[in-house]
Backbone as a printed PyTorch tensor [residue, N CA C, xyz], in Angstrom:
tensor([[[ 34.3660,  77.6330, 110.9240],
         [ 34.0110,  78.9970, 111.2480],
         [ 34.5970,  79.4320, 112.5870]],

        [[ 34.6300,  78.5730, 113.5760],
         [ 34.8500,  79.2180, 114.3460],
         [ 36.4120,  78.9560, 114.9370]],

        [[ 37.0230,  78.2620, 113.8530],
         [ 38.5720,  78.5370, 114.2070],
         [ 39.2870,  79.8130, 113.7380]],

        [[ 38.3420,  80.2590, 112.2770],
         [ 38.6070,  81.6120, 111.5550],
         [ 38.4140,  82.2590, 113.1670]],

        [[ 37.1870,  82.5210, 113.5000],
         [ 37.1510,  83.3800, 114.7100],
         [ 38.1810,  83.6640, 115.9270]],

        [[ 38.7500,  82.3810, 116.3480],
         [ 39.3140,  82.2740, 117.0610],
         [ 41.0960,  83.0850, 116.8890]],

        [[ 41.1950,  82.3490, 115.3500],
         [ 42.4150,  83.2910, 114.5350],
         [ 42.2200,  84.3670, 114.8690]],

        [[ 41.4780,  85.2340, 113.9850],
         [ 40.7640,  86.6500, 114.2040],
         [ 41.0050,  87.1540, 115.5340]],

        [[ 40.6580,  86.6450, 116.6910],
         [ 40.5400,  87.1620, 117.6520],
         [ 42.3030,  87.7590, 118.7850]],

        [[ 43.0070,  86.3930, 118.1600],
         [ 44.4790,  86.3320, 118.4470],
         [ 45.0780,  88.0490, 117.7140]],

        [[ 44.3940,  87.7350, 116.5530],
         [ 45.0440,  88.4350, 115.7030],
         [ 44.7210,  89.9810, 116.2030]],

        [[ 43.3770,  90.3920, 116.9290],
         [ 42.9870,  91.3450, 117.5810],
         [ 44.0080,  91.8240, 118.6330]],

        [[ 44.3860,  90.5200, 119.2530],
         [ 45.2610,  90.5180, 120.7050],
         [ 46.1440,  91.5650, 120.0490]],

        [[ 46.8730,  90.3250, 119.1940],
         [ 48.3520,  91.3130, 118.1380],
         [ 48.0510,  92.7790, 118.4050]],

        [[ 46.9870,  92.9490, 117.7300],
         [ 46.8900,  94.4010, 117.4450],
         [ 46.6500,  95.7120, 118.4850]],

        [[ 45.8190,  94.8900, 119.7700],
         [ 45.8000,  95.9000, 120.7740],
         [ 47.2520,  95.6490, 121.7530]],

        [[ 48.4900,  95.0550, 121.6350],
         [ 49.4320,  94.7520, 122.2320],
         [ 50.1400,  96.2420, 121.1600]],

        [[ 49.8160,  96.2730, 119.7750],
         [ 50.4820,  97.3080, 119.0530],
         [ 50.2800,  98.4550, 119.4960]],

        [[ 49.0270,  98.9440, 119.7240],
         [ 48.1260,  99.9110, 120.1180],
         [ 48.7900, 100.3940, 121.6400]],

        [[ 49.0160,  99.7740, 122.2850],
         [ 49.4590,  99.7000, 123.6380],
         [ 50.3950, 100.7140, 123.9120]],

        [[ 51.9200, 100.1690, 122.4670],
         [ 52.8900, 101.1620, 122.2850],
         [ 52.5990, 102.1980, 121.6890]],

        [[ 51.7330, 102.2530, 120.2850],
         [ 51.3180, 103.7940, 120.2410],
         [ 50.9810, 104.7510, 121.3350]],

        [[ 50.4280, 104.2750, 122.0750],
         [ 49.8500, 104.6880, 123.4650],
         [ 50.4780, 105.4550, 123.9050]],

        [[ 51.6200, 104.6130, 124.3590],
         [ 52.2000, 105.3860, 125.7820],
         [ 53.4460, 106.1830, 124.4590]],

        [[ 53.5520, 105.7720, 123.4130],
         [ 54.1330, 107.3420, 122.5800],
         [ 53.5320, 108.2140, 122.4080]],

        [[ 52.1700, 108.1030, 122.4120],
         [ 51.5540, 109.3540, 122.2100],
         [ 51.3000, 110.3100, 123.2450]],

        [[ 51.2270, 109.2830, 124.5390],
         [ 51.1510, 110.0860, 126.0480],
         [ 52.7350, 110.9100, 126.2050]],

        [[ 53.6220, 110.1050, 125.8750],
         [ 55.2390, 110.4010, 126.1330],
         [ 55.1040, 111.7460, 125.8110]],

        [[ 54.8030, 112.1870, 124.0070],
         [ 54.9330, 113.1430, 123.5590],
         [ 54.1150, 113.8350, 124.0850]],

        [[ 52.9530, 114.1040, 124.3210],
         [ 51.9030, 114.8000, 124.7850],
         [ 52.1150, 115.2160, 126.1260]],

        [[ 52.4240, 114.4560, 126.7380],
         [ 53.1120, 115.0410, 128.1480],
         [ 53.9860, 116.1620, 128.7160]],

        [[ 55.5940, 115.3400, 127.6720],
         [ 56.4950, 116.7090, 127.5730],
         [ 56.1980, 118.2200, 127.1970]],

        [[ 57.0730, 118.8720, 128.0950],
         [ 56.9140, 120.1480, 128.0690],
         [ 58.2530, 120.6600, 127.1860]],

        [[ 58.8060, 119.9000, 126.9810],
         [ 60.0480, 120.6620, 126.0210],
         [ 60.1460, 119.1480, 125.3460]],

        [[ 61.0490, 119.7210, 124.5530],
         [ 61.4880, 118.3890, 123.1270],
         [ 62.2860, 117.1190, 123.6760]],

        [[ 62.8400, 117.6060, 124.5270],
         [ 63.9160, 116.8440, 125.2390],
         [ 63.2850, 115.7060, 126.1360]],

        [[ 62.7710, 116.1630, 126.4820],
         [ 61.2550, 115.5920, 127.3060],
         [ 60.5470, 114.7540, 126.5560]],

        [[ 60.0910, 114.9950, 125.5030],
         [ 58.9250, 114.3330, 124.5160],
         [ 59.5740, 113.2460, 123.9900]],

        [[ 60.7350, 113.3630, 123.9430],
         [ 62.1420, 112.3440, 123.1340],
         [ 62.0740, 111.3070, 123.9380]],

        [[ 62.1620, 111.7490, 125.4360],
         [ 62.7540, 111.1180, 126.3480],
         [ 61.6110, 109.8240, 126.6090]],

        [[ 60.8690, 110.6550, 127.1020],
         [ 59.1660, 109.7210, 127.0310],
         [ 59.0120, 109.3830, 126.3090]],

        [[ 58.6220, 110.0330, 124.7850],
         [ 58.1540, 108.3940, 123.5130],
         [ 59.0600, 107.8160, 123.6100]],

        [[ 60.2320, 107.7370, 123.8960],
         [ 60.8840, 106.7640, 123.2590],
         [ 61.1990, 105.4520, 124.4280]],

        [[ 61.4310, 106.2330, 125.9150],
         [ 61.6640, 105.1650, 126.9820],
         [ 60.4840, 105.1410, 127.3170]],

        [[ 59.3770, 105.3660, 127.3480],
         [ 57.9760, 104.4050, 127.5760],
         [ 57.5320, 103.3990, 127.1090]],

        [[ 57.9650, 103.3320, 125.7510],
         [ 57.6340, 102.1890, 125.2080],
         [ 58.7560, 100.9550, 125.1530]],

        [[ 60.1290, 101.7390, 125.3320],
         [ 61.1670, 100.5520, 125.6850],
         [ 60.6880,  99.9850, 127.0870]],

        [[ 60.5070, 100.5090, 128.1710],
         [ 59.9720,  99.8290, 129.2760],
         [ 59.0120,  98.6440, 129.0330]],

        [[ 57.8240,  99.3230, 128.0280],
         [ 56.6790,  98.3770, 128.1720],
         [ 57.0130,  97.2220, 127.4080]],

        [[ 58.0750,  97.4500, 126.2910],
         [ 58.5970,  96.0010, 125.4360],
         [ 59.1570,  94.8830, 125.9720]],

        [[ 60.0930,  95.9190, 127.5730],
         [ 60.9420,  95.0780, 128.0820],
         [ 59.9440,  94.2170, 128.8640]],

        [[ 58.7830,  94.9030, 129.4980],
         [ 57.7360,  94.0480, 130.3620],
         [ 57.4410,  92.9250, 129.9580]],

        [[ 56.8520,  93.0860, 128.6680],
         [ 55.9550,  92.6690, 127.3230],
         [ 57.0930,  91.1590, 127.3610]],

        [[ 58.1480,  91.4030, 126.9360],
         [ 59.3810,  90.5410, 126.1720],
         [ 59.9490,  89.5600, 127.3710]],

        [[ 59.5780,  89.9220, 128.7180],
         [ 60.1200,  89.3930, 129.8970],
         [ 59.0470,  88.2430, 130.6140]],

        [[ 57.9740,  88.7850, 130.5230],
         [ 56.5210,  87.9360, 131.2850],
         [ 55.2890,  87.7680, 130.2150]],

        [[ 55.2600,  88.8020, 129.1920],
         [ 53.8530,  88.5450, 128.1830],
         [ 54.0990,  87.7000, 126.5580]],

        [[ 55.4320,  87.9280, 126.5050],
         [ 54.9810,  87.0280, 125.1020],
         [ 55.2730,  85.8480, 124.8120]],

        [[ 54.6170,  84.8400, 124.0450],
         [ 54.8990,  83.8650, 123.7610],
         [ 56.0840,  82.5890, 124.2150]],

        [[ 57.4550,  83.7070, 123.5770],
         [ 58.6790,  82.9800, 124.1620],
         [ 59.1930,  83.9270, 125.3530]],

        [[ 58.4220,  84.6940, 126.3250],
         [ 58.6410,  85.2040, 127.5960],
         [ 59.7650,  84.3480, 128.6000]],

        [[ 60.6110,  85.0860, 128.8740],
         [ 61.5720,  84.4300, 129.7080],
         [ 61.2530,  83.7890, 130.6140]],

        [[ 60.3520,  84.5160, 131.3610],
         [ 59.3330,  84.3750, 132.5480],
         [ 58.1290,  84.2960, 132.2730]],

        [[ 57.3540,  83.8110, 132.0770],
         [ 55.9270,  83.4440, 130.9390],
         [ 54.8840,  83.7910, 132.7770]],

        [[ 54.3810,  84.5350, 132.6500],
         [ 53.1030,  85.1470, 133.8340],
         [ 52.0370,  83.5170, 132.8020]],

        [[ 51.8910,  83.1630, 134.2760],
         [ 50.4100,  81.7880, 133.4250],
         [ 49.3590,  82.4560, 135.1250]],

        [[ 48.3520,  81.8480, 134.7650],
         [ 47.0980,  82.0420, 135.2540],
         [ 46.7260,  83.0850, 136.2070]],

        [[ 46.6760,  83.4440, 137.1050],
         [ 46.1070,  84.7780, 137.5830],
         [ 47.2350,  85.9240, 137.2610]],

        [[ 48.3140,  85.5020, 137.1820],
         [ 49.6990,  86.2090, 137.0960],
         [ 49.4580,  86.9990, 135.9750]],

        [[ 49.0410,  86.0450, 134.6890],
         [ 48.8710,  86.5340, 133.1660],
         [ 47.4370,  87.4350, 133.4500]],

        [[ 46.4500,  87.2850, 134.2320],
         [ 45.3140,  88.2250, 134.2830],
         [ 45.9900,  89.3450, 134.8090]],

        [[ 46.7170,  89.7970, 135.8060],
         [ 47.1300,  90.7420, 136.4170],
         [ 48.1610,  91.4630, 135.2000]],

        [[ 48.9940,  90.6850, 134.9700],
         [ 50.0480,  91.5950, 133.7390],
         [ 49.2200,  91.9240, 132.8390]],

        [[ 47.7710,  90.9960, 132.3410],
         [ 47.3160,  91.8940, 131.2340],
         [ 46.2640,  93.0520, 131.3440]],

        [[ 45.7620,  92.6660, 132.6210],
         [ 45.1840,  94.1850, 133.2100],
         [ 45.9660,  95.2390, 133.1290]],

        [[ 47.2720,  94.8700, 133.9610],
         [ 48.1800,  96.1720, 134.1960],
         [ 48.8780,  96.6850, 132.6870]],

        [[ 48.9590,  95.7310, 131.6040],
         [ 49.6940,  96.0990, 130.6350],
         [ 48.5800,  96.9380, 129.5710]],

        [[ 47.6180,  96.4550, 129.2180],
         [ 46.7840,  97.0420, 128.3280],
         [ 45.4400,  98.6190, 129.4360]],

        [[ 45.4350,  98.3130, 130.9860],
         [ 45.2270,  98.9690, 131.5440],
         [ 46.4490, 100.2170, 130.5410]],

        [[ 47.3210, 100.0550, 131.3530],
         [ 48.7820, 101.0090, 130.4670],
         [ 47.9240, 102.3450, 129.8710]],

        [[ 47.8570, 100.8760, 128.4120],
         [ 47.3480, 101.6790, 127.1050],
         [ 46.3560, 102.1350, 127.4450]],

        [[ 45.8670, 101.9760, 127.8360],
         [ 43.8430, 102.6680, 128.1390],
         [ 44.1470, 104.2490, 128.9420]],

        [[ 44.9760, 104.1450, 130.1670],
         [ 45.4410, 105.1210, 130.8590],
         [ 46.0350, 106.3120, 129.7770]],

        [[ 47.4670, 105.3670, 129.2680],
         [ 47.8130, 106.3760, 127.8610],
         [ 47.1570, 106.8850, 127.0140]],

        [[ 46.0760, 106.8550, 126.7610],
         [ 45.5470, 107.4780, 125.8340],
         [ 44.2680, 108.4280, 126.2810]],

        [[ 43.8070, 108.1110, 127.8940],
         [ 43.2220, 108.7640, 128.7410],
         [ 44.0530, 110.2180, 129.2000]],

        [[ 45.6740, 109.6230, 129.6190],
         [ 45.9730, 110.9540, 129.9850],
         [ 46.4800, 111.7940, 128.7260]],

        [[ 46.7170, 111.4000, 127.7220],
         [ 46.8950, 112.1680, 126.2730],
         [ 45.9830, 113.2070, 125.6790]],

        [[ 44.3530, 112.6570, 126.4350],
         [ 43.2040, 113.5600, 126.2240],
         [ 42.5310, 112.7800, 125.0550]],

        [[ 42.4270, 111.7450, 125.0370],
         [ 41.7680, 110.8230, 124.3220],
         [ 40.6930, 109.8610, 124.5280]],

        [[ 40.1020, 110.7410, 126.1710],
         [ 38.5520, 109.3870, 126.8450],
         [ 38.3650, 108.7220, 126.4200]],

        [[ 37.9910, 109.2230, 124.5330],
         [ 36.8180, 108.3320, 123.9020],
         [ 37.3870, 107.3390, 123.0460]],

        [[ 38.6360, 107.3880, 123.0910],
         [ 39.2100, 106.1950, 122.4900],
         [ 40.0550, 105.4950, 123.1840]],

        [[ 40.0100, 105.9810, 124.7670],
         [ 40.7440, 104.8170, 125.9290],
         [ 39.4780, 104.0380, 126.2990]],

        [[ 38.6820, 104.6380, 125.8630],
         [ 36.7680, 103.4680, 126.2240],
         [ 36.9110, 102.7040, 125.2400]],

        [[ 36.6460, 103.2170, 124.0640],
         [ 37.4020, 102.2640, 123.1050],
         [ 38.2000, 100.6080, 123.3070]],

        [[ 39.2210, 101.2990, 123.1510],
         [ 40.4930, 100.5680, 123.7150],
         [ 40.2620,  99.4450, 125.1800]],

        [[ 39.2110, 100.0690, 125.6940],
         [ 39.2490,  99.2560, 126.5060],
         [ 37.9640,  98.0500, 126.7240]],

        [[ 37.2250,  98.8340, 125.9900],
         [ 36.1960,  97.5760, 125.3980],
         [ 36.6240,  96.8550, 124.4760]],

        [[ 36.9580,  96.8790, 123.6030],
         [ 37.5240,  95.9220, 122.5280],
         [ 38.5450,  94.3480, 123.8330]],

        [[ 39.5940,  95.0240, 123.9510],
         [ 40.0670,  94.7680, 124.7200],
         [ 39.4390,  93.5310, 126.2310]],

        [[ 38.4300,  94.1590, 126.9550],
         [ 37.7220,  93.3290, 127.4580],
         [ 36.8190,  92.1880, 126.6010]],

        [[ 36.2790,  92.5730, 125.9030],
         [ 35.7460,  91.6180, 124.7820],
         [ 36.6390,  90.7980, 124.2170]],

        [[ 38.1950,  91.1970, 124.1100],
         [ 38.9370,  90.1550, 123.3460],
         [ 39.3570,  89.1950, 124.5550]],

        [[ 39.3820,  89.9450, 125.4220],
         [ 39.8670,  88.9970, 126.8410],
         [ 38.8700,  87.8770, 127.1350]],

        [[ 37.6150,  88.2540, 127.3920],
         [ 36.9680,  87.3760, 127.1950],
         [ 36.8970,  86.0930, 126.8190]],

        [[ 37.0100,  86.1270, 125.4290],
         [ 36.8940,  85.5220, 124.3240],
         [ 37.8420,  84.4900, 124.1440]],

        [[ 39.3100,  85.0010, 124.7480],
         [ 40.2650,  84.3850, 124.8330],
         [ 40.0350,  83.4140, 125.7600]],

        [[ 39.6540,  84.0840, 127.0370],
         [ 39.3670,  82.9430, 128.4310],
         [ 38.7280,  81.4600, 127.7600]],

        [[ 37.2550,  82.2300, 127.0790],
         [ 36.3020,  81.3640, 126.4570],
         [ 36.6280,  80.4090, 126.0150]],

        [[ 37.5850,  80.5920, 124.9420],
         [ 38.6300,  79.7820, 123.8810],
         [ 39.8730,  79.0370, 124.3710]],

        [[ 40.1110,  79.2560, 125.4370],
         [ 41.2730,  78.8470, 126.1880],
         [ 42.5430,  79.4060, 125.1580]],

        [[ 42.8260,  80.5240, 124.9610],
         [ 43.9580,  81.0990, 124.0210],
         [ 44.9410,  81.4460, 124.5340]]])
């Protein structure tokens, strides 16, 4: 049972790391004031955050962030998303986002994940 959980919980990670990039596309677009703009932002906000993501947060990370390093990138990275969807006009689902989120963090610590 509680390796299902533990799966599950990874698998949560997955999903608020997805969420992250919806995020800051939805802020990108929501932001711009002309099209050119909205283009510009969804599309290089989330290349930034991949490049972050792909450089220090994932798995085969070039530069792998380990122990307070990895608390700070994942504050600042899923912070991100919470912000993105705060300044998009979305409070109640950057509270959301950000409870889940703390709860999965948690959990992870708990689990050593």
């Amino acid at each position: 049972m509680l390796a299902s959980l533990k799966a599950l919980n990874l698998l949560v990670m997955f999903l608020l790391e997805l969420a992250v990039y919806a995020a800051v596309v939805l802020w990108g677009v929501d932001v711009g004031d002309a099209r050119p703009v909205e283009v510009a932002l969804g599309v290089g906000a989330p290349v930034v955050m991949m490049t972050v993501w792909a450089l220090f947060g994932s798995p085969r990370a070039r530069y792998p962030a380990r122990g307070g390093g990895r608390i700070v990138l994942e504050v600042l990275w899923f912070g991100a998303g919470g912000a993105a969807l705060a300044a998009s006009g979305r409070p109640r689902w950057a509270a959301v986002f950000a409870g889940v989120f703390l709860v999965n963090a948690a959990l992870r610590r708990l689990w050593r994940q």
